[in-house]
XYZ file of C-alpha atoms in Angstrom:
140
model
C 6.413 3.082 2.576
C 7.429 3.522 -1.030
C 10.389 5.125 -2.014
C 9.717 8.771 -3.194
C 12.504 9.062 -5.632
C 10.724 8.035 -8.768
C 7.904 10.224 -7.795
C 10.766 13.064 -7.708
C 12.797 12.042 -10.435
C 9.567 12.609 -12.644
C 8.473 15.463 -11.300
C 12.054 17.013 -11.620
C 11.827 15.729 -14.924
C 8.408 18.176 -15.959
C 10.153 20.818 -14.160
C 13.319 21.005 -15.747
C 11.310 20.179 -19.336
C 9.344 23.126 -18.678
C 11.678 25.783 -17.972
C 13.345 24.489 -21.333
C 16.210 22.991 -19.897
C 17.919 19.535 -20.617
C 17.680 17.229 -17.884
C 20.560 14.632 -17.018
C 20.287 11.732 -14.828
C 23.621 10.445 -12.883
C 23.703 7.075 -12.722
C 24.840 3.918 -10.591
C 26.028 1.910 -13.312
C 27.282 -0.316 -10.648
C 23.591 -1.184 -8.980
C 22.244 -4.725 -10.296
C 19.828 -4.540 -13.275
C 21.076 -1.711 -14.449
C 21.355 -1.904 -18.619
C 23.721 0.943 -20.225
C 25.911 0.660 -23.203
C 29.215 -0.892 -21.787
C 32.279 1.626 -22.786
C 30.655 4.929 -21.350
C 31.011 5.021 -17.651
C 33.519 6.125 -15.575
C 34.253 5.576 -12.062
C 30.841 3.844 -11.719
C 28.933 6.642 -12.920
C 26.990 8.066 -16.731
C 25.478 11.019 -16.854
C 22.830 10.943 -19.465
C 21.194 13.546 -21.357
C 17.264 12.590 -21.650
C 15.615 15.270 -22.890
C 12.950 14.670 -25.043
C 15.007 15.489 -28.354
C 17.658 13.488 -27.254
C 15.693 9.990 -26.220
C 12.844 7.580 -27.734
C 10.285 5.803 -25.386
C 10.865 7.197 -22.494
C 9.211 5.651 -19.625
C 9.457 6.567 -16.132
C 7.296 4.576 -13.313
C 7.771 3.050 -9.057
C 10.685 0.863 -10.699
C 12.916 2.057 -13.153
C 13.427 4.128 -16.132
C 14.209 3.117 -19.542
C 14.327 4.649 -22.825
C 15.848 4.008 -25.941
C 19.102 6.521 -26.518
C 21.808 6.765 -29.237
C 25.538 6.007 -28.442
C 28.485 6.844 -31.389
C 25.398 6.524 -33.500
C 24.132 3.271 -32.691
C 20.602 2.792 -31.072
C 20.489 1.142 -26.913
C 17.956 0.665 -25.522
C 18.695 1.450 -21.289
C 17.349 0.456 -18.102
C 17.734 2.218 -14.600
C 16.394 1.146 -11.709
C 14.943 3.931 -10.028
C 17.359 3.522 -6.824
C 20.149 2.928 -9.378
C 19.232 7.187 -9.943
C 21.542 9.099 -8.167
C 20.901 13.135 -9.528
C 18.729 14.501 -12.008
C 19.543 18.482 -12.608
C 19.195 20.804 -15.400
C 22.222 20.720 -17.383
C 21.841 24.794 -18.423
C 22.015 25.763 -14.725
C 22.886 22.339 -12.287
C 19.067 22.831 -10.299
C 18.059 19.402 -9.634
C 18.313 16.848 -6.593
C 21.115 14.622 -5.822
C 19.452 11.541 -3.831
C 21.471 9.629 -0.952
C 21.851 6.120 -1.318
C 18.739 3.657 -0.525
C 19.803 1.104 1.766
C 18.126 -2.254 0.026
C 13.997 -2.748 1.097
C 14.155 -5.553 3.651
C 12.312 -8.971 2.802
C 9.580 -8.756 5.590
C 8.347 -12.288 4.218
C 8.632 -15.163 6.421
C 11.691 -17.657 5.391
C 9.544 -21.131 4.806
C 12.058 -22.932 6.034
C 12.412 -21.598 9.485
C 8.924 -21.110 9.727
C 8.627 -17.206 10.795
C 10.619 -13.303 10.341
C 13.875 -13.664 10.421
C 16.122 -11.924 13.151
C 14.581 -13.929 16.444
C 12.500 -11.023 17.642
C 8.528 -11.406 18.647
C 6.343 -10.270 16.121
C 3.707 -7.871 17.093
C 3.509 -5.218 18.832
C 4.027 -1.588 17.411
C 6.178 -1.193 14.119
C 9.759 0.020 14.660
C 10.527 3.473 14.092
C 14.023 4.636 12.987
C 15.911 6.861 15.464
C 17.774 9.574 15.487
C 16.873 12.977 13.927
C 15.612 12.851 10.453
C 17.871 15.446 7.660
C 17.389 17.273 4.667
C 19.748 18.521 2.436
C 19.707 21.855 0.868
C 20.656 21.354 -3.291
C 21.454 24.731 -4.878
């Protein structure tokens, strides 16, 4: 199954937009393909203000966002991966979603050279299910 963050990141996005608040992302600047100016992070992380009066071409989709933002003036154009995402909240009154950390999607392709799935178990059969008891988190 799909991740559903980008689907929430964008609708969190409207939402915030429309109740005429400014809506932040907090980013992993340490997650791979992720493009910021270099300089403006700390500890790992940038908050970033993309409102619409505060970002050109901003596109949101399944894989990342990027937009073009302004840094001491000067024009970046930055790339997020959408797992790379780890809040987006209204900056007015903090109402957003903080997302837990995506473990990476598995590679369910066989390896060519050993001929089959990795991990030496049969294929077939019913699809494993996680266990344990699925959470949710309450965000005020």
């Amino acid at each position: 199954m799909n991740s559903s963050r980008p689907y929430l990141v964008r609708a969190l996005y409207e939402w915030i937009v429309d109740n005429n608040c400014t809506p932040h992302l907090l980013v992993n600047t340490e997650h791979a393909d992720v493009r910021v100016p270099s300089g403006y992070a700390s500890d790992g992380q940038i908050v970033l203000n993309v409102s619409p009066t505060a970002v050109r071409h901003l596109h949101m989709d399944n894989e990342a966002v990027s937009f073009e933002g302004r840094f001491g003036g000067i024009a970046h154009n930055l790339y997020i991966p959408s797992a790379a995402v780890m809040a987006i909240y209204a900056r007015e009154n903090g109402q957003g979603m903080v997302f837990d950390l995506e473990p990476p999607i598995p590679d369910d392709d066989p390896d060519p050279e050993d001929g089959g799935p990795s991990g030496g178990e049969p294929s077939g059969g019913e699809p494993s299910r996680p266990t344990g008891r699925p959470s949710l988190k309450v965000v005020k």
